[in-house]
PDB file of C-alpha atoms and ligand atoms in Angstrom:
ATOM      1  CA  UNK A   1     165.151 145.073 138.838  1.00  0.00           C
ATOM      2  CA  UNK A   2     162.815 145.196 135.789  1.00  0.00           C
ATOM      3  CA  UNK A   3     159.174 146.278 135.814  1.00  0.00           C
ATOM      4  CA  UNK A   4     156.697 145.594 132.883  1.00  0.00           C
ATOM      5  CA  UNK A   5     153.528 147.533 132.902  1.00  0.00           C
ATOM      6  CA  UNK A   6     150.683 146.638 130.789  1.00  0.00           C
ATOM      7  CA  UNK A   7     148.040 149.235 130.057  1.00  0.00           C
ATOM      8  CA  UNK A   8     145.424 150.356 127.456  1.00  0.00           C
ATOM      9  CA  UNK A   9     146.404 153.933 128.054  1.00  0.00           C
ATOM     10  CA  UNK A  10     150.341 153.910 128.663  1.00  0.00           C
ATOM     11  CA  UNK A  11     150.324 157.544 127.841  1.00  0.00           C
ATOM     12  CA  UNK A  12     149.120 158.052 131.446  1.00  0.00           C
ATOM     13  CA  UNK A  13     152.114 156.465 132.810  1.00  0.00           C
ATOM     14  CA  UNK A  14     154.795 158.073 130.724  1.00  0.00           C
ATOM     15  CA  UNK A  15     155.219 161.420 132.513  1.00  0.00           C
ATOM     16  CA  UNK A  16     155.120 160.281 136.254  1.00  0.00           C
ATOM     17  CA  UNK A  17     157.738 157.539 135.478  1.00  0.00           C
ATOM     18  CA  UNK A  18     159.996 159.819 133.301  1.00  0.00           C
ATOM     19  CA  UNK A  19     160.796 162.562 135.834  1.00  0.00           C
ATOM     20  CA  UNK A  20     162.744 163.169 138.931  1.00  0.00           C
ATOM     21  CA  UNK A  21     163.935 160.292 141.047  1.00  0.00           C
ATOM     22  CA  UNK A  22     162.413 157.633 138.886  1.00  0.00           C
ATOM     23  CA  UNK A  23     163.907 159.285 135.779  1.00  0.00           C
ATOM     24  CA  UNK A  24     167.355 159.190 137.460  1.00  0.00           C
ATOM     25  CA  UNK A  25     166.990 155.589 138.701  1.00  0.00           C
ATOM     26  CA  UNK A  26     166.029 154.545 135.049  1.00  0.00           C
ATOM     27  CA  UNK A  27     168.974 156.339 133.660  1.00  0.00           C
ATOM     28  CA  UNK A  28     171.412 154.923 136.248  1.00  0.00           C
ATOM     29  CA  UNK A  29     170.206 151.499 135.435  1.00  0.00           C
ATOM     30  CA  UNK A  30     168.826 150.896 139.015  1.00  0.00           C
ATOM     31  CA  UNK A  31     165.486 149.903 137.438  1.00  0.00           C
ATOM     32  CA  UNK A  32     164.235 149.110 133.918  1.00  0.00           C
ATOM     33  CA  UNK A  33     160.675 150.151 133.429  1.00  0.00           C
ATOM     34  CA  UNK A  34     158.937 148.933 130.149  1.00  0.00           C
ATOM     35  CA  UNK A  35     155.614 150.068 129.105  1.00  0.00           C
ATOM     36  CA  UNK A  36     153.379 147.823 127.043  1.00  0.00           C
ATOM     37  CA  UNK A  37     150.482 149.278 124.966  1.00  0.00           C
ATOM     38  CA  UNK A  38     147.788 146.626 125.102  1.00  0.00           C
ATOM     39  CA  UNK A  39     146.263 147.936 121.948  1.00  0.00           C
ATOM     40  CA  UNK A  40     149.177 146.465 119.952  1.00  0.00           C
ATOM     41  CA  UNK A  41     147.935 143.124 120.819  1.00  0.00           C
ATOM     42  CA  UNK A  42     144.324 143.964 120.072  1.00  0.00           C
ATOM     43  CA  UNK A  43     142.137 141.748 117.771  1.00  0.00           C
ATOM     44  CA  UNK A  44     141.260 142.545 114.115  1.00  0.00           C
ATOM     45  CA  UNK A  45     141.823 145.738 112.107  1.00  0.00           C
ATOM     46  CA  UNK A  46     140.348 147.780 115.027  1.00  0.00           C
ATOM     47  CA  UNK A  47     142.759 146.314 117.458  1.00  0.00           C
ATOM     48  CA  UNK A  48     139.855 145.546 119.820  1.00  0.00           C
ATOM     49  CA  UNK A  49     140.783 145.044 123.404  1.00  0.00           C
ATOM     50  CA  UNK A  50     137.536 145.173 125.159  1.00  0.00           C
ATOM     51  CA  UNK A  51     133.905 144.082 124.874  1.00  0.00           C
ATOM     52  CA  UNK A  52     130.592 144.187 126.605  1.00  0.00           C
ATOM     53  CA  UNK A  53     130.276 142.113 129.813  1.00  0.00           C
ATOM     54  CA  UNK A  54     128.270 138.764 129.474  1.00  0.00           C
ATOM     55  CA  UNK A  55     125.048 139.101 131.267  1.00  0.00           C
ATOM     56  CA  UNK A  56     124.690 142.712 130.537  1.00  0.00           C
ATOM     57  CA  UNK A  57     125.584 145.734 132.537  1.00  0.00           C
ATOM     58  CA  UNK A  58     127.380 149.042 132.095  1.00  0.00           C
ATOM     59  CA  UNK A  59     131.012 149.294 130.964  1.00  0.00           C
ATOM     60  CA  UNK A  60     133.506 147.400 128.937  1.00  0.00           C
ATOM     61  CA  UNK A  61     135.682 144.492 130.054  1.00  0.00           C
ATOM     62  CA  UNK A  62     139.119 143.861 128.804  1.00  0.00           C
ATOM     63  CA  UNK A  63     139.080 140.867 126.550  1.00  0.00           C
ATOM     64  CA  UNK A  64     141.412 137.740 127.494  1.00  0.00           C
ATOM     65  CA  UNK A  65     142.956 137.154 124.169  1.00  0.00           C
ATOM     66  CA  UNK A  66     145.327 140.218 123.960  1.00  0.00           C
ATOM     67  CA  UNK A  67     146.297 139.861 127.618  1.00  0.00           C
ATOM     68  CA  UNK A  68     147.039 136.133 127.297  1.00  0.00           C
ATOM     69  CA  UNK A  69     149.084 136.901 124.192  1.00  0.00           C
ATOM     70  CA  UNK A  70     151.169 139.510 126.088  1.00  0.00           C
ATOM     71  CA  UNK A  71     151.655 137.617 129.351  1.00  0.00           C
ATOM     72  CA  UNK A  72     152.652 134.578 127.175  1.00  0.00           C
ATOM     73  CA  UNK A  73     155.288 136.553 125.418  1.00  0.00           C
ATOM     74  CA  UNK A  74     156.728 138.266 128.516  1.00  0.00           C
ATOM     75  CA  UNK A  75     156.768 135.000 130.585  1.00  0.00           C
ATOM     76  CA  UNK A  76     158.592 133.088 127.860  1.00  0.00           C
ATOM     77  CA  UNK A  77     161.289 135.746 127.862  1.00  0.00           C
ATOM     78  CA  UNK A  78     161.913 135.699 131.571  1.00  0.00           C
ATOM     79  CA  UNK A  79     160.852 134.610 134.866  1.00  0.00           C
ATOM     80  CA  UNK A  80     158.713 136.869 136.815  1.00  0.00           C
ATOM     81  CA  UNK A  81     158.555 137.077 140.696  1.00  0.00           C
ATOM     82  CA  UNK A  82     155.039 138.597 140.630  1.00  0.00           C
ATOM     83  CA  UNK A  83     152.444 139.360 138.119  1.00  0.00           C
ATOM     84  CA  UNK A  84     150.310 142.178 139.784  1.00  0.00           C
ATOM     85  CA  UNK A  85     146.886 143.508 139.069  1.00  0.00           C
ATOM     86  CA  UNK A  86     145.932 146.924 140.220  1.00  0.00           C
ATOM     87  CA  UNK A  87     142.409 146.645 141.340  1.00  0.00           C
ATOM     88  CA  UNK A  88     140.203 148.278 144.106  1.00  0.00           C
ATOM     89  CA  UNK A  89     139.383 144.897 145.429  1.00  0.00           C
ATOM     90  CA  UNK A  90     143.077 143.900 146.074  1.00  0.00           C
ATOM     91  CA  UNK A  91     144.974 143.881 149.274  1.00  0.00           C
ATOM     92  CA  UNK A  92     145.606 147.349 150.583  1.00  0.00           C
ATOM     93  CA  UNK A  93     148.930 148.687 149.542  1.00  0.00           C
ATOM     94  CA  UNK A  94     151.401 149.545 152.357  1.00  0.00           C
ATOM     95  CA  UNK A  95     155.027 150.351 153.184  1.00  0.00           C
ATOM     96  CA  UNK A  96     155.796 146.576 154.136  1.00  0.00           C
ATOM     97  CA  UNK A  97     154.315 145.558 150.866  1.00  0.00           C
ATOM     98  CA  UNK A  98     156.632 148.199 148.888  1.00  0.00           C
ATOM     99  CA  UNK A  99     159.581 146.942 150.911  1.00  0.00           C
ATOM    100  CA  UNK A 100     158.880 143.347 149.832  1.00  0.00           C
ATOM    101  CA  UNK A 101     158.350 144.185 146.260  1.00  0.00           C
ATOM    102  CA  UNK A 102     161.603 146.240 146.094  1.00  0.00           C
ATOM    103  CA  UNK A 103     163.562 143.079 146.608  1.00  0.00           C
ATOM    104  CA  UNK A 104     162.083 141.391 143.534  1.00  0.00           C
ATOM    105  CA  UNK A 105     164.046 140.889 140.234  1.00  0.00           C
ATOM    106  CA  UNK A 106     161.156 141.126 137.715  1.00  0.00           C
ATOM    107  CA  UNK A 107     157.527 142.064 138.075  1.00  0.00           C
ATOM    108  CA  UNK A 108     154.713 142.644 135.841  1.00  0.00           C
ATOM    109  CA  UNK A 109     151.935 145.201 136.708  1.00  0.00           C
ATOM    110  CA  UNK A 110     148.684 145.054 134.939  1.00  0.00           C
ATOM    111  CA  UNK A 111     146.402 148.130 134.894  1.00  0.00           C
ATOM    112  CA  UNK A 112     142.693 147.620 134.661  1.00  0.00           C
ATOM    113  CA  UNK A 113     140.604 150.003 132.746  1.00  0.00           C
ATOM    114  CA  UNK A 114     136.908 150.484 132.028  1.00  0.00           C
ATOM    115  CA  UNK A 115     134.782 148.019 133.920  1.00  0.00           C
ATOM    116  CA  UNK A 116     137.589 145.486 134.557  1.00  0.00           C
ATOM    117  CA  UNK A 117     139.284 142.616 133.160  1.00  0.00           C
ATOM    118  CA  UNK A 118     138.041 139.124 132.143  1.00  0.00           C
ATOM    119  CA  UNK A 119     138.334 136.983 135.165  1.00  0.00           C
ATOM    120  CA  UNK A 120     140.219 134.187 133.286  1.00  0.00           C
ATOM    121  CA  UNK A 121     143.166 136.697 133.040  1.00  0.00           C
ATOM    122  CA  UNK A 122     143.186 136.923 136.773  1.00  0.00           C
ATOM    123  CA  UNK A 123     142.865 133.229 137.360  1.00  0.00           C
ATOM    124  CA  UNK A 124     145.553 132.374 134.827  1.00  0.00           C
ATOM    125  CA  UNK A 125     148.118 135.087 135.142  1.00  0.00           C
ATOM    126  CA  UNK A 126     147.961 137.201 138.240  1.00  0.00           C
ATOM    127  CA  UNK A 127     149.736 136.185 141.316  1.00  0.00           C
ATOM    128  CA  UNK A 128     148.800 139.247 143.373  1.00  0.00           C
ATOM    129  CA  UNK A 129     146.229 141.851 143.403  1.00  0.00           C
ATOM    130  CA  UNK A 130     146.777 145.348 144.961  1.00  0.00           C
ATOM    131  CA  UNK A 131     144.592 148.353 145.801  1.00  0.00           C
ATOM    132  CA  UNK A 132     145.913 151.669 146.668  1.00  0.00           C
ATOM    133  CA  UNK A 133     142.986 152.799 148.769  1.00  0.00           C
ATOM    134  CA  UNK A 134     139.243 152.342 149.301  1.00  0.00           C
ATOM    135  CA  UNK A 135     138.168 154.464 146.422  1.00  0.00           C
ATOM    136  CA  UNK A 136     137.680 153.843 142.770  1.00  0.00           C
ATOM    137  CA  UNK A 137     139.780 155.361 140.133  1.00  0.00           C
ATOM    138  CA  UNK A 138     139.166 155.309 136.398  1.00  0.00           C
ATOM    139  CA  UNK A 139     141.862 152.810 135.805  1.00  0.00           C
ATOM    140  CA  UNK A 140     145.010 151.250 137.366  1.00  0.00           C
ATOM    141  CA  UNK A 141     147.465 153.526 135.737  1.00  0.00           C
ATOM    142  CA  UNK A 142     147.702 156.014 138.582  1.00  0.00           C
ATOM    143  CA  UNK A 143     147.758 153.199 141.220  1.00  0.00           C
ATOM    144  CA  UNK A 144     150.598 151.593 139.102  1.00  0.00           C
ATOM    145  CA  UNK A 145     152.563 154.828 139.285  1.00  0.00           C
ATOM    146  CA  UNK A 146     152.072 155.018 142.998  1.00  0.00           C
ATOM    147  CA  UNK A 147     153.281 151.451 143.332  1.00  0.00           C
ATOM    148  CA  UNK A 148     156.396 151.815 141.089  1.00  0.00           C
ATOM    149  CA  UNK A 149     157.373 155.172 142.884  1.00  0.00           C
ATOM    150  CA  UNK A 150     157.087 153.606 146.248  1.00  0.00           C
ATOM    151  CA  UNK A 151     159.112 150.547 145.199  1.00  0.00           C
ATOM    152  CA  UNK A 152     161.806 152.383 143.051  1.00  0.00           C
ATOM    153  CA  UNK A 153     162.877 154.803 145.749  1.00  0.00           C
ATOM    154  CA  UNK A 154     163.616 151.713 148.084  1.00  0.00           C
ATOM    155  CA  UNK A 155     166.260 150.113 145.630  1.00  0.00           C
ATOM    156  CA  UNK A 156     169.816 150.883 146.570  1.00  0.00           C
ATOM    157  CA  UNK A 157     171.114 153.493 144.357  1.00  0.00           C
ATOM    158  CA  UNK A 158     167.599 155.352 143.562  1.00  0.00           C
ATOM    159  CA  UNK A 159     168.203 157.973 146.343  1.00  0.00           C
ATOM    160  CA  UNK A 160     171.238 159.986 146.983  1.00  0.00           C
ATOM    161  CA  UNK A 161     171.152 159.640 150.684  1.00  0.00           C
ATOM    162  CA  UNK A 162     170.826 155.945 151.544  1.00  0.00           C
ATOM    163  CA  UNK A 163     169.522 156.665 154.979  1.00  0.00           C
ATOM    164  CA  UNK A 164     166.540 158.794 153.816  1.00  0.00           C
ATOM    165  CA  UNK A 165     164.402 156.049 152.684  1.00  0.00           C
ATOM    166  CA  UNK A 166     164.963 154.139 155.929  1.00  0.00           C
ATOM    167  CA  UNK A 167     164.012 157.404 157.859  1.00  0.00           C
ATOM    168  CA  UNK A 168     160.579 157.749 156.144  1.00  0.00           C
ATOM    169  CA  UNK A 169     157.350 157.899 157.659  1.00  0.00           C
ATOM    170  CA  UNK A 170     156.034 154.384 158.123  1.00  0.00           C
ATOM    171  CA  UNK A 171     159.346 152.632 157.956  1.00  0.00           C
ATOM    172  CA  UNK A 172     159.643 152.359 161.680  1.00  0.00           C
ATOM    173  CA  UNK A 173     155.974 152.266 162.112  1.00  0.00           C
ATOM    174  CA  UNK A 174     155.906 155.983 163.041  1.00  0.00           C
ATOM    175  CA  UNK A 175     155.114 159.206 161.057  1.00  0.00           C
ATOM    176  CA  UNK A 176     158.094 161.410 160.636  1.00  0.00           C
ATOM    177  CA  UNK A 177     158.479 164.500 162.834  1.00  0.00           C
ATOM    178  CA  UNK A 178     158.960 168.042 161.672  1.00  0.00           C
ATOM    179  CA  UNK A 179     161.931 168.980 159.486  1.00  0.00           C
ATOM    180  CA  UNK A 180     163.525 172.360 159.107  1.00  0.00           C
ATOM    181  CA  UNK A 181     166.251 173.941 156.841  1.00  0.00           C
ATOM    182  CA  UNK A 182     167.825 177.333 156.748  1.00  0.00           C
ATOM    183  CA  UNK A 183     167.264 180.127 157.947  1.00  0.00           C
ATOM    184  CA  UNK A 184     167.122 179.278 161.646  1.00  0.00           C
ATOM    185  CA  UNK A 185     164.785 181.980 162.108  1.00  0.00           C
ATOM    186  CA  UNK A 186     162.080 183.074 159.627  1.00  0.00           C
ATOM    187  CA  UNK A 187     159.431 185.748 160.068  1.00  0.00           C
ATOM    188  CA  UNK A 188     159.682 185.358 163.811  1.00  0.00           C
ATOM    189  CA  UNK A 189     159.553 181.449 163.650  1.00  0.00           C
ATOM    190  CA  UNK A 190     162.565 179.670 165.282  1.00  0.00           C
ATOM    191  CA  UNK A 191     163.860 176.386 164.486  1.00  0.00           C
ATOM    192  CA  UNK A 192     164.158 174.291 167.841  1.00  0.00           C
ATOM    193  CA  UNK A 193     167.464 174.957 169.482  1.00  0.00           C
ATOM    194  CA  UNK A 194     168.242 171.421 169.916  1.00  0.00           C
ATOM    195  CA  UNK A 195     168.574 170.908 165.939  1.00  0.00           C
ATOM    196  CA  UNK A 196     171.163 173.465 166.050  1.00  0.00           C
ATOM    197  CA  UNK A 197     173.051 172.208 168.918  1.00  0.00           C
ATOM    198  CA  UNK A 198     175.296 169.637 167.074  1.00  0.00           C
ATOM    199  CA  UNK A 199     174.640 167.131 169.773  1.00  0.00           C
ATOM    200  CA  UNK A 200     173.582 164.194 167.595  1.00  0.00           C
ATOM    201  CA  UNK A 201     172.574 161.892 170.322  1.00  0.00           C
ATOM    202  CA  UNK A 202     170.117 164.452 171.721  1.00  0.00           C
ATOM    203  CA  UNK A 203     168.917 165.185 168.349  1.00  0.00           C
ATOM    204  CA  UNK A 204     168.161 161.429 167.752  1.00  0.00           C
ATOM    205  CA  UNK A 205     166.177 161.367 170.948  1.00  0.00           C
ATOM    206  CA  UNK A 206     164.271 164.616 170.016  1.00  0.00           C
ATOM    207  CA  UNK A 207     163.414 163.282 166.648  1.00  0.00           C
ATOM    208  CA  UNK A 208     162.087 159.976 168.049  1.00  0.00           C
ATOM    209  CA  UNK A 209     160.036 161.801 170.593  1.00  0.00           C
ATOM    210  CA  UNK A 210     158.480 164.258 167.874  1.00  0.00           C
ATOM    211  CA  UNK A 211     157.866 161.100 165.726  1.00  0.00           C
ATOM    212  CA  UNK A 212     155.941 159.546 168.489  1.00  0.00           C
ATOM    213  CA  UNK A 213     154.076 162.819 169.354  1.00  0.00           C
ATOM    214  CA  UNK A 214     152.964 163.198 165.634  1.00  0.00           C
ATOM    215  CA  UNK A 215     151.979 159.683 165.230  1.00  0.00           C
ATOM    216  CA  UNK A 216     150.018 159.836 168.500  1.00  0.00           C
ATOM    217  CA  UNK A 217     148.226 163.095 167.263  1.00  0.00           C
ATOM    218  CA  UNK A 218     147.464 162.034 163.719  1.00  0.00           C
ATOM    219  CA  UNK A 219     147.477 158.175 163.444  1.00  0.00           C
ATOM    220  CA  UNK A 220     147.122 156.691 166.929  1.00  0.00           C
ATOM    221  CA  UNK A 221     146.063 153.509 165.204  1.00  0.00           C
ATOM    222  CA  UNK A 222     149.786 153.008 164.364  1.00  0.00           C
ATOM    223  CA  UNK A 223     151.037 152.871 167.713  1.00  0.00           C
TER     224      UNK A 223
HETATM  225  N1  LIG B   1     141.856 150.832 139.908  1.00  0.00           N
HETATM  226  C1  LIG B   1     140.722 151.652 140.246  1.00  0.00           C
HETATM  227  N2  LIG B   1     140.799 151.901 141.408  1.00  0.00           N
HETATM  228  C2  LIG B   1     141.883 151.381 141.997  1.00  0.00           C
HETATM  229  C3  LIG B   1     142.288 151.414 143.275  1.00  0.00           C
HETATM  230  N3  LIG B   1     141.886 152.122 144.375  1.00  0.00           N
HETATM  231  N4  LIG B   1     143.557 150.745 143.639  1.00  0.00           N
HETATM  232  C4  LIG B   1     144.046 150.017 142.641  1.00  0.00           C
HETATM  233  N5  LIG B   1     143.604 149.856 141.388  1.00  0.00           N
HETATM  234  C5  LIG B   1     142.470 150.603 140.978  1.00  0.00           C
END
C-alpha cells in the first residue's frame, strides 16, 4: 500500500510516522508513506500557499493552485483508490473505516491547515472527508497520523502477531477485557486463576465474558 500525505507542515508528521510499528512496516515494505510539502508548490518567490477568505473573516485559506498542481502530478503518476481530506466536518472515523481503508492500494491524505482549504479543491479532488472526533485541532496532521496508524497496523505483516489486530477492542464490536503478564502475583494483586489454568476453551469464554462486562460498563451504546 502507498499513502501520500499532503501538508503545509510535514514536519508534524515525520516523527509519529517514523517510529515503532509504522517505522518497521515502512522498512519491511508493508507500506510506503510519502510526505509532500505543499510549500514546494507555492506561488511566487514567497511560495505562497494561502490567502485571505473572500467575503472577509478570520484565518487564512489554502489556495487552490498549489493543491491542484500537486493532485494533478500525483494522479498522473498512479491511480488512487481514495483522496481523503481530514476535516472536522467529515464522517466520523471508526474501526470499520480503518478496516476498509487498509485494503486499498493507493490513497492520498490532505491535511487542512489554517482556516481551511478552498472549496474547489474539495469539489475537484476529494473523494472522502474524515473527522477523528467532534473537536477542532489546529490542522489535519495529527488526524492524518491517527488515520495512518489505525490503517497500517491492520495490513498483513505490520504486526508480529497476526491475531492481535483482530483481537483489538472494536474489531468484534466489543471493548477488550483486562490483560495481565508476569508476575502472577504482584503487591498482593493476583492474576485470575483461569488465565493460569492452560485451559484455552475456558480462557476464551472468560475473555468473551470480560469483554462483554467491560463494554456494558463503559460503552453500553456498543451492545
Ligand atoms: N482538522 C481539525 N480538526 C480535525 C478533526 N477533528 N478531524 C479531522 N481533521 C481535523
